[in-house]
Short mmCIF file of C-alpha atoms in Angstrom, two decimals:
data_model
loop_
_atom_site.label_atom_id
_atom_site.label_comp_id
_atom_site.label_asym_id
_atom_site.label_seq_id
_atom_site.Cartn_x
_atom_site.Cartn_y
_atom_site.Cartn_z
CA MET A 1 -54.23 -50.91 41.55
CA LYS A 2 -51.29 -49.87 39.33
CA LYS A 3 -53.60 -47.64 37.26
CA PHE A 4 -55.05 -46.13 40.45
CA ILE A 5 -51.57 -45.36 41.82
CA ALA A 6 -50.54 -43.85 38.47
CA CYS A 7 -53.60 -41.59 38.53
CA LEU A 8 -52.81 -40.47 42.07
CA LEU A 9 -49.23 -39.74 41.04
CA THR A 10 -50.34 -37.69 38.06
CA MET A 11 -52.74 -35.71 40.25
CA ALA A 12 -50.02 -35.10 42.82
CA LEU A 13 -47.62 -33.87 40.16
CA ALA A 14 -50.22 -31.51 38.76
CA LEU A 15 -51.01 -30.11 42.21
CA THR A 16 -47.32 -29.60 42.89
CA ALA A 17 -46.88 -27.58 39.71
CA VAL A 18 -50.02 -25.51 40.38
CA ALA A 19 -48.82 -24.75 43.91
CA ALA A 20 -45.48 -23.55 42.55
CA VAL A 21 -47.21 -21.19 40.10
CA ALA A 22 -49.54 -19.95 42.85
CA GLU A 23 -46.51 -18.99 44.93
CA GLY A 24 -45.15 -16.94 42.01
CA SER A 25 -42.10 -19.13 41.52
CA LEU A 26 -40.30 -20.00 38.31
CA THR A 27 -39.71 -23.76 38.42
CA PHE A 28 -36.56 -25.49 37.17
CA SER A 29 -35.71 -29.20 37.00
CA TRP A 30 -32.52 -31.12 36.25
CA TRP A 31 -30.75 -34.39 36.98
CA GLY A 32 -27.13 -35.12 37.78
CA GLY A 33 -24.62 -35.84 40.52
CA ASP A 34 -23.81 -33.88 43.65
CA SER A 35 -21.28 -31.57 41.99
CA ARG A 36 -23.80 -30.59 39.29
CA HIS A 37 -26.49 -30.01 41.89
CA GLU A 38 -24.23 -27.73 43.95
CA ALA A 39 -23.02 -25.73 40.95
CA THR A 40 -26.50 -25.33 39.46
CA GLN A 41 -28.07 -24.26 42.73
CA ALA A 42 -25.31 -21.69 43.23
CA ALA A 43 -26.03 -20.32 39.74
CA VAL A 44 -29.77 -20.24 40.46
CA ASP A 45 -29.12 -18.34 43.70
CA ALA A 46 -27.01 -15.83 41.77
CA PHE A 47 -29.79 -15.44 39.17
CA GLU A 48 -32.34 -14.75 41.89
CA ALA A 49 -30.05 -12.15 43.45
CA ALA A 50 -29.43 -10.47 40.09
CA THR A 51 -33.03 -10.41 38.83
CA GLY A 52 -35.34 -10.73 41.82
CA ILE A 53 -37.06 -13.66 40.08
CA GLU A 54 -37.70 -16.56 42.45
CA VAL A 55 -36.81 -20.05 41.27
CA THR A 56 -37.99 -23.32 42.81
CA SER A 57 -35.51 -26.10 41.96
CA THR A 58 -36.19 -29.83 41.67
CA TYR A 59 -33.35 -32.26 40.96
CA SER A 60 -32.22 -35.83 41.47
CA ALA A 61 -29.96 -38.56 40.10
CA TRP A 62 -30.73 -39.97 36.64
CA THR A 63 -32.26 -43.29 37.76
CA GLY A 64 -36.01 -43.08 37.28
CA TRP A 65 -35.85 -39.43 36.22
CA GLU A 66 -37.09 -39.89 32.64
CA ASP A 67 -40.14 -41.84 33.79
CA LYS A 68 -40.89 -39.14 36.36
CA MET A 69 -40.60 -36.39 33.77
CA SER A 70 -42.86 -38.32 31.41
CA GLN A 71 -45.56 -38.14 34.07
CA TYR A 72 -45.13 -34.38 34.39
CA PHE A 73 -45.38 -33.76 30.66
CA ALA A 74 -48.28 -36.19 30.23
CA SER A 75 -50.25 -34.28 32.88
CA ASP A 76 -49.30 -30.83 31.49
CA SER A 77 -47.65 -30.02 34.83
CA ALA A 78 -44.03 -29.86 33.72
CA PHE A 79 -41.57 -27.42 35.21
CA ASP A 80 -41.07 -24.08 33.51
CA VAL A 81 -37.42 -24.71 32.62
CA ASN A 82 -36.18 -28.25 32.14
CA GLN A 83 -32.84 -29.90 31.56
CA VAL A 84 -33.66 -32.33 28.75
CA ASN A 85 -32.13 -35.16 26.79
CA TRP A 86 -31.96 -34.60 23.04
CA ASN A 87 -34.37 -37.43 22.22
CA TRP A 88 -37.04 -35.89 24.49
CA LEU A 89 -37.59 -33.27 21.82
CA TYR A 90 -39.00 -36.04 19.64
CA SER A 91 -40.67 -38.24 22.25
CA PHE A 92 -42.47 -35.70 24.46
CA VAL A 93 -45.38 -34.72 22.22
CA ASP A 94 -49.14 -34.61 22.70
CA ALA A 95 -51.74 -36.81 21.00
CA GLN A 96 -51.80 -34.46 18.00
CA GLY A 97 -48.02 -34.64 17.61
CA ASN A 98 -47.39 -31.17 19.03
CA SER A 99 -44.28 -30.67 21.11
CA LYS A 100 -44.44 -30.13 24.86
CA PHE A 101 -41.65 -27.55 24.49
CA TYR A 102 -41.81 -23.86 23.59
CA ASP A 103 -40.24 -22.49 20.40
CA LEU A 104 -37.22 -20.54 21.68
CA ASN A 105 -37.04 -18.53 18.47
CA GLN A 106 -39.84 -16.54 20.11
CA VAL A 107 -37.48 -15.38 22.88
CA ALA A 108 -34.39 -14.82 20.73
CA ASP A 109 -34.37 -11.22 21.95
CA ILE A 110 -33.57 -12.59 25.44
CA ILE A 111 -31.44 -15.67 24.72
CA ASP A 112 -28.38 -14.82 22.61
CA LEU A 113 -28.55 -17.61 20.03
CA THR A 114 -25.48 -16.26 18.21
CA GLN A 115 -23.31 -17.84 20.91
CA PHE A 116 -24.18 -21.32 19.59
CA ASN A 117 -23.08 -22.78 16.27
CA ALA A 118 -25.77 -23.44 13.67
CA ASN A 119 -25.21 -27.21 13.56
CA SER A 120 -25.85 -27.63 17.29
CA LEU A 121 -29.00 -25.49 17.14
CA ALA A 122 -30.18 -27.53 14.14
CA GLN A 123 -30.06 -30.69 16.26
CA CYS A 124 -32.57 -29.08 18.63
CA THR A 125 -34.81 -27.78 15.85
CA VAL A 126 -37.90 -29.82 14.94
CA ASP A 127 -40.27 -28.68 12.19
CA GLY A 128 -38.66 -25.25 12.22
CA GLN A 129 -39.08 -24.77 15.98
CA LEU A 130 -36.05 -24.42 18.27
CA LEU A 131 -37.21 -26.58 21.17
CA ALA A 132 -34.11 -26.37 23.37
CA ILE A 133 -30.71 -24.74 23.70
CA PRO A 134 -27.84 -27.25 23.57
CA VAL A 135 -25.57 -26.88 26.59
CA SER A 136 -22.77 -29.11 25.35
CA MET A 137 -21.93 -31.71 22.71
CA THR A 138 -20.67 -35.15 23.66
CA GLY A 139 -19.52 -38.45 22.24
CA ARG A 140 -17.97 -41.71 23.38
CA ILE A 141 -14.23 -42.18 23.74
CA PHE A 142 -11.84 -44.58 25.45
CA TYR A 143 -10.46 -43.90 28.92
CA TRP A 144 -7.69 -46.00 30.46
CA ASN A 145 -6.30 -46.79 33.88
CA LYS A 146 -2.64 -46.33 32.99
CA THR A 147 -1.49 -47.79 36.31
CA THR A 148 -3.11 -51.18 35.66
CA PHE A 149 -1.69 -51.39 32.15
CA GLU A 150 1.78 -50.62 33.51
CA LYS A 151 1.25 -53.32 36.12
CA ALA A 152 0.68 -55.73 33.21
CA GLY A 153 3.83 -54.42 31.48
CA LEU A 154 1.86 -52.68 28.74
CA ASP A 155 1.29 -49.23 27.34
CA THR A 156 -2.34 -48.11 27.11
CA PRO A 157 -3.90 -49.25 23.80
CA LYS A 158 -3.30 -47.09 20.74
CA SER A 159 -5.07 -49.48 18.37
CA LEU A 160 -7.62 -52.27 18.29
CA ALA A 161 -4.73 -54.70 17.85
CA ASP A 162 -3.19 -53.42 21.10
CA LEU A 163 -6.47 -53.88 22.95
CA MET A 164 -7.02 -57.41 21.65
CA ALA A 165 -3.48 -58.42 22.56
CA ALA A 166 -3.86 -57.06 26.09
CA GLY A 167 -6.64 -59.47 27.09
CA PRO A 168 -4.60 -62.68 27.41
CA ILE A 169 -1.69 -60.76 28.97
CA PHE A 170 -3.98 -59.36 31.67
CA ALA A 171 -5.24 -62.86 32.49
CA GLU A 172 -1.73 -64.32 32.56
CA LYS A 173 0.11 -61.60 34.48
CA LEU A 174 -2.62 -60.11 36.68
CA GLY A 175 -5.29 -62.78 37.04
CA ASP A 176 -8.59 -63.85 35.54
CA ASP A 177 -10.52 -61.03 37.22
CA TYR A 178 -8.46 -58.33 35.43
CA TYR A 179 -9.70 -57.01 32.07
CA PRO A 180 -8.43 -54.25 29.74
CA ILE A 181 -11.94 -52.79 29.40
CA ALA A 182 -15.41 -53.22 30.89
CA LEU A 183 -18.57 -52.71 28.83
CA GLY A 184 -22.21 -52.83 29.86
CA ALA A 185 -24.89 -53.82 27.35
CA TYR A 186 -25.53 -50.25 26.18
CA ASP A 187 -21.78 -49.57 25.99
CA LYS A 188 -21.43 -52.61 23.73
CA MET A 189 -24.22 -51.36 21.49
CA ILE A 190 -22.59 -47.96 21.02
CA LEU A 191 -19.15 -49.52 20.50
CA MET A 192 -20.59 -51.92 17.92
CA VAL A 193 -22.14 -49.04 15.96
CA TYR A 194 -18.84 -47.15 16.16
CA TYR A 195 -17.03 -50.22 14.83
CA LEU A 196 -19.47 -50.74 11.94
CA GLU A 197 -19.36 -47.06 10.99
CA CYS A 198 -15.55 -47.31 10.88
CA VAL A 199 -15.82 -50.34 8.59
CA TYR A 200 -18.62 -49.20 6.29
CA GLY A 201 -18.59 -45.40 6.58
CA LYS A 202 -22.36 -45.01 6.65
CA ASP A 203 -24.80 -43.70 9.25
CA TRP A 204 -26.64 -46.19 11.43
CA VAL A 205 -30.08 -44.92 10.38
CA VAL A 206 -30.96 -42.90 7.27
CA ASP A 207 -34.42 -41.43 6.57
CA ASN A 208 -35.88 -43.29 9.53
CA THR A 209 -34.67 -46.63 8.13
CA LEU A 210 -32.00 -48.91 9.56
CA ASN A 211 -29.03 -48.56 7.20
CA TYR A 212 -27.31 -51.86 8.03
CA THR A 213 -28.32 -55.37 7.04
CA ALA A 214 -28.68 -58.26 9.45
CA GLU A 215 -25.47 -59.70 8.02
CA GLU A 216 -23.54 -56.48 8.66
CA ILE A 217 -24.91 -56.25 12.19
CA ALA A 218 -23.92 -59.86 12.76
CA GLU A 219 -20.38 -58.81 11.81
CA GLY A 220 -20.54 -56.12 14.49
CA LEU A 221 -21.83 -58.58 17.06
CA ALA A 222 -19.03 -60.98 16.18
CA PHE A 223 -16.60 -58.17 16.99
CA ILE A 224 -18.25 -57.64 20.38
CA GLN A 225 -18.20 -61.38 21.02
CA SER A 226 -14.48 -61.50 20.19
CA LEU A 227 -13.80 -59.05 23.03
CA GLU A 228 -15.29 -61.49 25.52
CA ASP A 229 -13.71 -64.55 23.89
CA ASN A 230 -10.24 -62.98 24.12
CA HIS A 231 -10.58 -61.87 27.76
CA VAL A 232 -10.65 -58.23 26.68
CA CYS A 233 -13.90 -57.44 28.52
CA PRO A 234 -15.94 -59.31 31.15
CA THR A 235 -19.15 -61.10 30.18
CA SER A 236 -22.56 -59.87 31.21
CA PRO A 237 -22.85 -62.64 33.83
CA THR A 238 -19.52 -61.52 35.31
CA LEU A 239 -20.65 -57.89 35.51
CA ALA A 240 -24.00 -58.91 37.01
CA GLY A 241 -22.13 -60.94 39.59
CA ASP A 242 -20.21 -57.85 40.66
CA GLY A 243 -23.46 -56.52 42.13
CA ALA A 244 -22.93 -52.86 41.23
CA ASP A 245 -25.63 -50.55 39.85
CA SER A 246 -23.16 -48.79 37.56
CA LEU A 247 -19.57 -49.26 36.49
CA ASP A 248 -18.22 -46.28 38.42
CA LYS A 249 -19.59 -47.90 41.59
CA ASN A 250 -18.10 -51.30 40.78
CA PRO A 251 -15.28 -52.26 43.20
CA LYS A 252 -13.37 -53.82 40.30
CA TRP A 253 -13.28 -50.45 38.58
CA MET A 254 -12.28 -48.72 41.79
CA GLU A 255 -9.46 -51.21 42.38
CA GLY A 256 -8.21 -51.06 38.79
CA LYS A 257 -9.18 -54.61 37.85
CA TYR A 258 -11.27 -53.17 35.02
CA ALA A 259 -8.71 -50.95 33.30
CA GLY A 260 -10.72 -49.21 30.60
CA ILE A 261 -14.11 -47.83 29.60
CA PHE A 262 -15.78 -46.52 26.45
CA GLU A 263 -17.75 -43.59 27.84
CA TRP A 264 -19.15 -40.12 27.23
CA ASP A 265 -16.43 -37.48 27.27
CA SER A 266 -18.37 -35.62 29.97
CA SER A 267 -18.15 -38.64 32.32
CA ALA A 268 -14.41 -38.38 32.95
CA SER A 269 -14.56 -36.81 36.41
CA LYS A 270 -17.15 -39.32 37.65
CA PHE A 271 -15.03 -42.33 36.73
CA GLU A 272 -11.73 -40.78 37.77
CA SER A 273 -13.00 -39.77 41.20
CA ALA A 274 -14.29 -43.32 41.80
CA LEU A 275 -10.79 -44.82 41.53
CA ASN A 276 -8.83 -45.72 44.64
CA GLU A 277 -5.78 -43.60 45.34
CA GLY A 278 -2.57 -44.14 43.41
CA GLN A 279 -4.10 -44.81 39.98
CA GLU A 280 -3.59 -42.69 36.88
CA PHE A 281 -6.63 -42.14 34.68
CA ILE A 282 -6.03 -40.92 31.11
CA VAL A 283 -7.99 -40.08 27.97
CA GLY A 284 -7.44 -42.56 25.15
CA ASP A 285 -7.41 -42.18 21.38
CA TYR A 286 -9.67 -43.50 18.65
CA PHE A 287 -8.46 -46.64 16.89
CA THR A 288 -7.48 -46.04 13.27
CA ASP A 289 -7.24 -49.78 12.56
CA MET A 290 -10.96 -50.43 13.04
CA GLY A 291 -11.66 -49.48 9.43
CA GLU A 292 -11.14 -46.91 6.71
CA TYR A 293 -13.57 -44.37 8.16
CA GLN A 294 -13.85 -42.22 11.28
CA GLY A 295 -16.87 -43.84 12.90
CA GLY A 296 -18.81 -42.67 15.90
CA TYR A 297 -21.25 -39.84 16.45
CA THR A 298 -21.60 -36.71 18.52
CA LYS A 299 -24.84 -35.64 20.10
CA VAL A 300 -26.28 -32.88 22.18
CA SER A 301 -25.16 -33.94 25.64
CA LEU A 302 -28.11 -32.22 27.24
CA ALA A 303 -30.11 -29.07 26.69
CA LEU A 304 -32.33 -26.54 28.44
CA ALA A 305 -35.93 -26.14 27.34
CA ILE A 306 -39.01 -24.15 28.32
CA SER A 307 -42.31 -25.97 28.70
CA ASN A 308 -45.28 -24.80 26.66
CA THR A 309 -47.18 -24.66 29.95
CA ALA A 310 -44.75 -22.15 31.53
CA ALA A 311 -46.70 -19.10 32.68
CA ASP A 312 -43.82 -16.63 32.38
CA LYS A 313 -41.77 -17.62 29.36
CA GLU A 314 -39.74 -14.40 29.35
CA SER A 315 -38.47 -15.06 32.90
CA ALA A 316 -37.74 -18.66 31.92
CA ALA A 317 -35.71 -17.40 28.96
CA LYS A 318 -33.80 -15.04 31.25
CA LEU A 319 -32.82 -17.98 33.47
CA ILE A 320 -31.48 -19.92 30.47
CA GLU A 321 -29.56 -16.88 29.23
CA PHE A 322 -28.02 -16.38 32.68
CA LEU A 323 -26.99 -20.03 33.07
CA LEU A 324 -25.50 -20.41 29.59
CA ASN A 325 -24.25 -17.01 28.44
CA SER A 326 -23.62 -14.74 31.43
CA GLU A 327 -20.15 -14.38 32.95
CA GLU A 328 -21.41 -15.17 36.43
CA GLY A 329 -23.40 -18.20 35.32
CA ALA A 330 -20.49 -19.58 33.25
CA LYS A 331 -18.05 -19.25 36.16
CA LEU A 332 -20.40 -21.01 38.54
CA MET A 333 -21.40 -23.84 36.17
CA LYS A 334 -17.90 -24.43 34.68
CA SER A 335 -18.02 -27.87 32.99
CA GLU A 336 -20.66 -29.48 35.23
CA ARG A 337 -22.82 -30.05 32.14
CA GLY A 338 -19.89 -30.76 29.85
CA ILE A 339 -17.67 -28.33 27.97
CA PRO A 340 -19.86 -25.25 27.34
CA LEU A 341 -21.07 -24.83 23.77
CA SER A 342 -21.75 -21.15 24.30
CA ALA A 343 -18.79 -19.36 22.74
CA LYS A 344 -18.91 -16.71 25.43
CA ALA A 345 -19.09 -19.18 28.33
CA ASN A 346 -16.35 -21.32 26.81
CA GLU A 347 -14.06 -18.32 26.44
CA ILE A 348 -14.70 -17.24 30.04
CA CYS A 349 -14.06 -20.71 31.46
CA LEU A 350 -10.89 -21.21 29.43
CA ALA A 351 -9.50 -17.82 30.49
CA ASP A 352 -10.12 -18.60 34.16
CA GLY A 353 -8.95 -22.24 34.02
CA LEU A 354 -12.36 -23.50 35.09
CA LEU A 355 -12.73 -26.49 32.75
CA ASN A 356 -11.94 -30.05 33.77
CA GLU A 357 -8.77 -30.75 31.79
CA LYS A 358 -9.60 -34.38 31.00
CA VAL A 359 -13.15 -33.56 29.94
CA ALA A 360 -11.82 -30.77 27.72
CA GLU A 361 -9.19 -33.08 26.19
CA ALA A 362 -11.72 -35.83 25.55
CA ASN A 363 -14.31 -33.44 24.13
CA ALA A 364 -11.77 -31.97 21.70
CA LYS A 365 -10.85 -35.46 20.47
CA VAL A 366 -14.51 -36.44 20.08
CA LEU A 367 -15.44 -33.35 18.08
CA ALA A 368 -12.36 -33.72 15.87
CA TRP A 369 -12.92 -37.42 15.12
CA CYS A 370 -16.60 -38.40 14.93
CA GLN A 371 -18.14 -38.05 11.47
CA ASN A 372 -21.51 -39.80 11.65
CA ALA A 373 -25.01 -38.52 12.38
CA LEU A 374 -27.06 -39.76 15.31
CA ASP A 375 -30.61 -40.98 14.74
CA PRO A 376 -33.11 -39.22 17.08
CA LYS A 377 -34.64 -42.57 18.02
CA PHE A 378 -31.33 -44.29 18.84
CA GLU A 379 -31.92 -43.53 22.52
CA ALA A 380 -35.62 -44.39 22.58
CA ALA A 381 -36.62 -46.00 25.87
CA ALA A 382 -37.82 -49.16 24.12
CA LEU A 383 -34.28 -49.61 22.82
CA LYS A 384 -31.88 -48.35 25.50
CA ASN A 385 -33.70 -49.05 28.78
CA SER A 386 -32.55 -52.03 30.82
CA ASP A 387 -35.55 -54.02 29.54
CA GLY A 388 -35.11 -52.77 25.98
CA VAL A 389 -33.92 -54.23 22.70
CA TYR A 390 -30.23 -53.40 23.10
CA TYR A 391 -30.00 -55.16 26.46
CA ASP A 392 -31.98 -58.13 25.18
CA ALA A 393 -29.62 -58.65 22.25
CA MET A 394 -26.31 -57.90 23.98
CA ASP A 395 -27.00 -59.70 27.25
CA GLY A 396 -28.69 -62.58 25.43
CA LEU A 397 -25.57 -63.02 23.31
CA SER A 398 -23.26 -62.83 26.32
CA TYR A 399 -25.36 -65.30 28.34
CA GLN A 400 -25.32 -67.57 25.26
CA ASP A 401 -29.09 -67.48 25.03
CA TYR A 402 -28.82 -66.27 21.42
CA SER A 403 -26.51 -67.00 18.55
CA ILE A 404 -24.92 -64.05 16.77
CA GLU A 405 -27.48 -64.39 13.97
CA GLU A 406 -30.39 -64.49 16.42
CA ALA A 407 -29.13 -61.43 18.29
CA ALA A 408 -28.76 -59.59 14.98
CA GLU A 409 -32.37 -60.36 14.05
CA ILE A 410 -33.54 -59.13 17.46
CA LEU A 411 -31.77 -55.83 16.84
CA VAL A 412 -33.09 -55.48 13.29
CA ASP A 413 -36.67 -56.28 14.29
CA GLY A 414 -36.66 -54.19 17.47
CA ILE A 415 -35.05 -51.15 15.92
CA THR A 416 -37.29 -51.29 12.86
CA GLU A 417 -40.38 -51.48 15.08
CA VAL A 418 -39.28 -48.35 16.99
CA LEU A 419 -38.46 -46.48 13.77
CA ASN A 420 -41.88 -47.30 12.34
CA ALA A 421 -43.81 -46.42 15.48
CA ASP A 422 -46.00 -43.32 15.37
#
């Protein structure tokens, strides 16, 4: 029955795409929140008015989106222009290993590639083909609820020592349900890698091989465990008991009981807007006492790509150029997909005061600090999905199903398997 339903879904997706082409529409897909949807649709409307090219838009929240897009690409019925995650450039390929995305070097006469720095374009280049245009770069950084820390009689943490000391003080002065920071399983994984890179100064993966031993990873897991042991962050059972799908929807975040996060710089507005009134949300700093090195990585936050199956690739390229490089597109999109990488768009938004100040502050700190490279398979579904290796290891450790050594072996084995997969 499951296979039958999957076949019906694939057929339906294919028919949808064919219908869109038959109507003469350029199709465009993206995910995001309401503010991104509104800004993007306004930019699409402006593009249609400026060019006369019709665009059919499809968008939704992130949950389930990657699986849905996988069906489209598997059935060769993908949208003409797609907002993509960086790792999709490596995972969405056909049986012969050919990409599902069009080489944008072929439309460089339409898309002004000179507006993007070479390093960012290199991250979207696979086997010499530019498979997407990076919209923004992002990385993880600390954010703090200054109001809650002041309530505990503390300044926001400037060091790891400050953060560790805050845990017991929160419990004593505010109560056992107050924590300096809240971390989901994937947040813990990224923070652990950041910590280890600060200590050892080496990339997580090199030449498709895990660059850390089980013993070194166990050291990182011991650091994560110490955060729970010292009442710095809630355990996985505690977070599960909160009953929220995501941290920004967790009442304890909204009320200020969870006073910190380690999140993407582009997520500032989402978490700030979720707070109840009367709370001050600020961008934190990286901790220099984690180690001798500046750990952490930046990545392409998201990108725009053209499907190989797009019937009118020149029109698709014109849409990307309008959204990323035109004055009208930049003013309408602002920082809804992060701080614009396009030099022209960035200049326009800065001049008109259109960038979210906290996102801009966080992004500047991320780009100035992070020194390590990101492995393309770090975000593979088998690793980062809720039933993946990262969740198994981190939640298993927090639930006390695994020892630190067992969790380390799960990470080593799971990551190695993904790296060695065809």
